[in-house]
XYZ file of C-alpha atoms in Angstrom:
396
model
C -69.629 -10.528 -74.357
C -66.409 -11.005 -76.336
C -63.170 -9.985 -74.634
C -61.563 -8.797 -77.857
C -62.162 -5.685 -79.906
C -64.457 -6.940 -82.656
C -64.102 -3.594 -84.437
C -60.455 -4.458 -85.108
C -61.313 -7.732 -86.843
C -61.522 -7.878 -90.615
C -64.970 -9.237 -91.436
C -65.141 -11.026 -94.801
C -68.204 -10.233 -96.883
C -68.039 -13.239 -99.192
C -66.856 -16.844 -99.353
C -63.218 -17.430 -98.369
C -60.735 -20.172 -99.215
C -61.520 -20.538 -102.938
C -58.779 -23.142 -103.485
C -60.199 -25.343 -100.728
C -63.726 -24.976 -102.084
C -62.619 -25.934 -105.583
C -60.746 -29.004 -104.342
C -63.628 -30.172 -102.158
C -66.088 -29.708 -105.023
C -63.919 -31.905 -107.253
C -63.841 -34.612 -104.588
C -67.600 -34.446 -104.058
C -68.224 -34.915 -107.770
C -67.277 -38.569 -107.262
C -70.164 -38.997 -104.799
C -73.386 -38.180 -106.679
C -76.970 -38.433 -105.502
C -77.133 -42.160 -106.310
C -74.369 -42.809 -103.791
C -76.294 -41.097 -100.994
C -79.612 -42.683 -101.952
C -78.029 -46.127 -101.756
C -76.700 -45.338 -98.283
C -80.147 -44.178 -97.205
C -81.738 -47.422 -98.380
C -79.183 -49.503 -96.502
C -78.985 -47.130 -93.510
C -75.242 -47.284 -94.023
C -72.292 -45.053 -93.154
C -70.529 -43.207 -96.039
C -67.193 -44.863 -95.343
C -65.774 -44.226 -98.835
C -66.697 -40.546 -98.679
C -65.127 -40.084 -95.239
C -62.021 -41.979 -96.377
C -61.639 -39.702 -99.398
C -61.996 -36.557 -97.269
C -59.465 -37.879 -94.768
C -56.899 -38.870 -97.382
C -57.225 -35.439 -98.982
C -56.436 -33.856 -95.599
C -59.717 -31.988 -95.219
C -60.770 -33.614 -91.928
C -57.437 -32.663 -90.389
C -57.891 -28.993 -91.255
C -57.975 -27.780 -87.641
C -55.242 -30.066 -86.309
C -51.911 -28.186 -85.996
C -49.159 -29.100 -88.439
C -47.010 -30.339 -85.547
C -49.504 -33.186 -85.102
C -49.932 -33.984 -88.781
C -52.815 -31.663 -89.643
C -53.128 -28.520 -91.740
C -53.310 -25.999 -88.886
C -56.030 -23.966 -90.579
C -58.595 -21.673 -88.887
C -62.265 -22.446 -88.347
C -63.269 -20.508 -91.458
C -61.283 -22.978 -93.590
C -63.044 -25.926 -91.973
C -66.304 -24.085 -92.620
C -65.406 -23.748 -96.300
C -64.931 -27.525 -96.476
C -68.291 -28.268 -94.885
C -70.216 -25.599 -96.790
C -68.899 -26.890 -100.111
C -69.781 -30.470 -99.240
C -73.386 -29.431 -98.673
C -73.516 -27.052 -101.626
C -72.615 -29.926 -103.955
C -75.454 -32.097 -102.647
C -73.352 -34.282 -100.341
C -73.632 -34.358 -96.543
C -70.917 -33.796 -93.932
C -72.824 -35.111 -90.920
C -70.804 -38.327 -91.064
C -67.605 -36.498 -90.197
C -68.143 -32.902 -89.052
C -67.843 -33.756 -85.337
C -64.142 -34.420 -85.839
C -63.773 -30.730 -86.586
C -65.771 -29.135 -83.794
C -64.574 -31.479 -81.027
C -61.062 -30.290 -81.821
C -61.768 -27.096 -79.864
C -61.852 -28.927 -76.550
C -58.907 -31.226 -77.283
C -56.655 -28.520 -78.739
C -57.341 -25.878 -76.115
C -57.535 -28.011 -72.980
C -56.033 -31.417 -73.717
C -52.629 -32.309 -72.290
C -49.572 -32.554 -74.497
C -49.557 -36.298 -73.869
C -53.155 -36.576 -75.071
C -52.420 -34.543 -78.186
C -49.357 -36.623 -79.007
C -51.270 -39.851 -78.417
C -54.322 -39.080 -80.534
C -54.003 -36.137 -82.919
C -51.540 -37.676 -85.416
C -53.772 -40.756 -85.762
C -56.862 -38.586 -86.200
C -55.089 -36.533 -88.871
C -54.171 -39.635 -90.894
C -57.526 -41.318 -90.401
C -56.123 -44.193 -88.360
C -58.307 -42.914 -85.522
C -61.769 -41.366 -85.680
C -63.010 -38.806 -83.174
C -66.616 -38.486 -84.308
C -68.731 -39.068 -81.187
C -69.852 -36.258 -78.862
C -71.457 -37.715 -75.726
C -73.407 -34.863 -74.160
C -77.194 -35.118 -74.717
C -79.183 -37.382 -72.368
C -82.733 -38.748 -72.672
C -84.091 -37.068 -69.543
C -82.262 -33.722 -69.685
C -82.054 -32.855 -73.399
C -80.699 -29.337 -73.832
C -80.464 -28.786 -70.059
C -76.854 -29.947 -70.044
C -76.117 -28.766 -66.509
C -78.604 -31.298 -65.132
C -77.072 -34.330 -66.829
C -77.252 -37.575 -64.866
C -74.163 -39.407 -66.102
C -71.710 -39.735 -63.202
C -67.960 -40.314 -63.185
C -66.798 -41.225 -59.687
C -63.131 -41.387 -58.804
C -61.940 -44.683 -57.377
C -59.250 -45.302 -54.756
C -56.798 -46.171 -57.537
C -57.378 -42.891 -59.386
C -59.502 -44.282 -62.206
C -63.092 -43.181 -62.858
C -66.199 -45.352 -62.738
C -68.790 -44.049 -65.192
C -72.531 -44.752 -65.096
C -75.244 -43.144 -67.173
C -76.845 -42.881 -70.578
C -76.483 -40.660 -73.643
C -78.804 -40.345 -76.615
C -78.568 -38.994 -80.179
C -74.837 -39.610 -80.100
C -74.227 -39.652 -83.824
C -71.492 -41.738 -85.474
C -70.645 -43.583 -82.239
C -70.524 -46.940 -84.026
C -68.120 -45.471 -86.583
C -65.829 -43.748 -84.087
C -62.820 -44.867 -82.059
C -62.934 -41.982 -79.597
C -65.711 -40.114 -77.820
C -65.679 -36.755 -76.097
C -67.760 -37.575 -73.002
C -69.260 -35.120 -70.514
C -70.085 -36.473 -67.044
C -70.743 -35.068 -63.599
C -67.865 -35.604 -61.150
C -69.388 -33.555 -58.309
C -73.100 -33.804 -57.413
C -75.077 -30.739 -58.510
C -76.293 -30.044 -54.954
C -72.670 -29.649 -53.870
C -71.869 -27.042 -56.532
C -72.244 -23.266 -56.265
C -73.165 -22.937 -59.945
C -75.143 -25.362 -62.080
C -72.345 -25.460 -64.615
C -69.732 -26.515 -62.054
C -68.804 -30.075 -61.168
C -68.799 -31.542 -64.690
C -65.752 -33.013 -66.369
C -64.910 -33.987 -69.909
C -63.138 -37.198 -70.848
C -61.542 -38.445 -74.062
C -62.903 -41.967 -74.059
C -61.273 -44.720 -76.128
C -64.312 -46.720 -77.169
C -62.223 -49.556 -78.572
C -61.269 -50.534 -75.032
C -64.659 -49.711 -73.540
C -67.036 -51.618 -75.841
C -68.191 -54.753 -74.083
C -66.556 -53.642 -70.847
C -69.254 -51.303 -69.598
C -70.044 -49.469 -72.824
C -72.969 -50.505 -75.033
C -74.252 -48.829 -78.210
C -77.685 -49.161 -79.791
C -78.490 -47.586 -83.123
C -81.573 -45.357 -83.382
C -83.916 -45.840 -86.351
C -84.312 -42.218 -87.482
C -85.716 -40.117 -90.331
C -82.254 -39.201 -91.592
C -79.174 -41.361 -91.974
C -76.889 -39.850 -89.314
C -75.937 -43.130 -87.633
C -77.229 -41.891 -84.272
C -77.022 -44.107 -81.204
C -78.052 -44.557 -77.624
C -75.015 -44.946 -75.364
C -75.195 -46.979 -72.165
C -72.447 -46.669 -69.543
C -72.607 -49.333 -66.830
C -69.734 -49.313 -64.319
C -67.326 -48.403 -67.097
C -63.871 -47.957 -65.596
C -61.666 -45.475 -67.445
C -58.076 -44.367 -66.744
C -57.316 -41.089 -64.996
C -55.445 -39.812 -68.051
C -58.681 -39.730 -70.059
C -59.652 -36.566 -68.139
C -59.227 -33.424 -70.236
C -58.025 -30.383 -68.306
C -59.150 -29.883 -64.730
C -61.833 -31.917 -63.024
C -65.065 -29.965 -62.625
C -64.429 -27.501 -65.437
C -65.719 -29.664 -68.270
C -68.782 -27.600 -69.075
C -66.607 -24.575 -69.837
C -64.432 -26.693 -72.102
C -67.405 -28.166 -73.929
C -68.822 -24.696 -74.594
C -65.847 -23.990 -76.856
C -66.741 -27.055 -78.896
C -70.399 -25.998 -78.917
C -69.597 -22.541 -80.293
C -67.390 -24.074 -82.979
C -70.107 -26.638 -83.682
C -72.771 -23.965 -84.182
C -70.563 -21.984 -86.553
C -69.645 -25.063 -88.594
C -73.263 -26.245 -88.728
C -74.185 -22.752 -89.917
C -71.687 -23.135 -92.763
C -73.382 -26.407 -93.698
C -76.764 -24.672 -93.694
C -75.442 -21.978 -96.024
C -74.204 -24.732 -98.324
C -77.618 -26.400 -98.250
C -79.340 -23.087 -99.025
C -77.058 -22.548 -102.026
C -77.798 -26.087 -103.235
C -81.572 -25.587 -102.994
C -81.509 -22.149 -104.617
C -79.345 -23.355 -107.488
C -81.583 -26.362 -108.083
C -84.736 -24.230 -107.899
C -83.377 -21.676 -110.375
C -82.244 -24.362 -112.830
C -85.567 -26.186 -112.736
C -87.617 -22.971 -112.869
C -85.768 -22.012 -116.054
C -86.066 -25.451 -117.665
C -89.600 -26.496 -116.744
C -92.155 -25.136 -119.229
C -95.859 -25.133 -118.360
C -98.604 -23.202 -120.187
C -96.090 -22.143 -122.809
C -93.474 -20.470 -120.618
C -90.824 -21.338 -117.981
C -92.398 -21.646 -114.544
C -89.751 -19.233 -113.246
C -91.573 -16.428 -115.046
C -94.423 -16.798 -112.571
C -94.097 -14.431 -109.621
C -95.524 -17.115 -107.350
C -92.275 -19.033 -107.840
C -89.789 -16.317 -108.790
C -90.367 -14.100 -105.774
C -90.016 -16.837 -103.112
C -86.755 -17.986 -104.729
C -85.461 -14.409 -104.698
C -86.549 -14.048 -101.060
C -84.727 -17.256 -100.114
C -81.598 -15.983 -101.849
C -81.684 -12.680 -99.943
C -82.109 -14.517 -96.632
C -79.194 -16.786 -97.447
C -76.923 -13.842 -98.255
C -77.813 -12.095 -94.993
C -77.220 -15.262 -92.953
C -73.885 -15.812 -94.716
C -72.653 -12.444 -93.454
C -73.371 -13.462 -89.853
C -71.659 -16.832 -90.339
C -68.557 -15.094 -91.685
C -68.592 -12.678 -88.753
C -68.895 -15.470 -86.184
C -66.004 -17.387 -87.740
C -63.828 -14.264 -87.912
C -64.344 -13.556 -84.197
C -63.727 -17.197 -83.257
C -60.552 -17.325 -85.364
C -59.333 -14.123 -83.695
C -59.581 -15.788 -80.281
C -62.990 -14.538 -79.172
C -65.639 -16.769 -77.637
C -68.132 -15.697 -80.322
C -71.028 -17.146 -78.293
C -73.503 -14.443 -79.344
C -72.423 -14.572 -82.969
C -72.241 -18.387 -83.113
C -75.799 -18.700 -81.836
C -77.153 -16.095 -84.240
C -75.223 -17.598 -87.150
C -76.726 -21.008 -86.511
C -80.229 -19.547 -86.069
C -80.191 -17.414 -89.215
C -78.415 -19.958 -91.411
C -80.757 -22.776 -90.370
C -83.770 -20.587 -91.153
C -82.281 -19.592 -94.515
C -81.600 -23.225 -95.349
C -85.106 -24.338 -94.435
C -86.697 -21.466 -96.386
C -84.661 -22.439 -99.450
C -85.555 -26.117 -98.970
C -89.269 -25.321 -98.909
C -88.987 -23.094 -101.978
C -87.099 -25.787 -103.888
C -89.653 -28.458 -102.966
C -92.464 -26.192 -104.157
C -90.635 -25.300 -107.371
C -90.114 -28.946 -108.325
C -93.704 -29.813 -107.450
C -94.395 -33.530 -107.555
C -90.927 -34.323 -108.920
C -89.408 -33.080 -105.647
C -90.590 -36.290 -104.024
C -88.741 -38.497 -106.519
C -85.477 -39.661 -104.978
C -83.589 -39.360 -108.254
C -83.434 -35.571 -107.932
C -81.953 -35.537 -104.419
C -84.337 -32.802 -103.283
C -86.378 -34.814 -100.777
C -83.208 -36.237 -99.175
C -81.664 -32.814 -98.726
C -85.027 -31.443 -97.552
C -85.131 -34.043 -94.767
C -81.543 -33.291 -93.810
C -82.118 -29.519 -93.753
C -85.086 -29.857 -91.382
C -82.825 -31.261 -88.662
C -81.111 -27.936 -88.080
C -84.307 -26.300 -86.905
C -83.874 -28.572 -83.873
C -80.241 -29.631 -83.590
C -77.591 -29.161 -82.403
C -79.538 -26.512 -80.490
C -83.161 -25.572 -80.966
C -84.248 -22.110 -82.041
C -86.007 -21.461 -78.735
C -82.840 -22.201 -76.764
C -81.031 -19.643 -78.899
C -83.774 -17.083 -78.318
C -83.464 -17.735 -74.576
C -79.704 -17.248 -74.682
C -79.948 -14.011 -76.637
C -82.730 -12.710 -74.408
C -80.866 -13.331 -71.160
C -77.171 -13.015 -71.972
C -77.242 -10.431 -74.757
C -80.347 -8.323 -74.166
C -80.391 -8.508 -70.357
C -83.887 -9.942 -70.012
C -84.868 -12.221 -67.087
C -83.804 -15.856 -67.316
C -86.482 -17.814 -69.170
C -85.319 -21.353 -68.418
């Protein structure tokens, strides 16, 4: 439960940060569907797009002004990401830089902040990789196998493997979660894990290996192999053994920001469906006059509006200092469902033309499907709500 009075928080009922949204939309206009299709064909990273966002200051939204950023709340970062997706672009190449900030800003040392945040704000450094998921544990983070053992000289020796670590090949830094105390020596499953801010520039070829995964969507995901990688003691964030608690802050921020992206996708699909349903004439009338198309589009719109309210609520609680775990999970669940419903409706509205890459519908449809599974699956959210919110027995 949240430790703040949520009744005292002003809950926005509509989109915030109109100036930011307008500026982001103008930037995205320079990156049309052809740009993204070309990247898909080459399985390439949108370097120009990320560079433009960085130079405009949008990727430094959450970094305090003292370190060269804008010092804005999570809702402002959400406005950036939502607008990117609403315009038909995709923020997956850079959104991790925003949600990993929660761990660094709240628990990083002043020396770590001074060393890295100014470079991240200017784009000289990229913090895009989030090394948590493992091939044998998946969503069961507390059972991760990656170990970081302290040496006699105070450094850490890291061994293990991560998977689905997106953008690792395009990142300088990685937020890495590893076990520093064996699970059988811990009172709670979530104890004994630590989080490190790993400089991959020093680590590559010295115990760190990356292998790109050939996937359905172009998210530049990798397998990460850690073989006797020695890292300095000052890479540890906060206290040893408390890493899982630190990561949870990033996870809640991640779920809220992903939910914003889903709302943006839903708005994109609904807009496209409405435009095409008004323009496409079959049997002497616009296809939007047919209830078989009109009603599902209207239903998708209503679902999107309802999900948007929960996303705004989750962001408001997070920005007010609350954990927002319940709200972040529900926001991601409802927004992902709204996005997928809108994607399906748009595909059906366009009919056969939806499969033609020139319209951008099939690309966005593939991208929207991911959020039924990642960064947390729907069933994991149901389990969390059942146990921690409703008081039902633990299901996993």
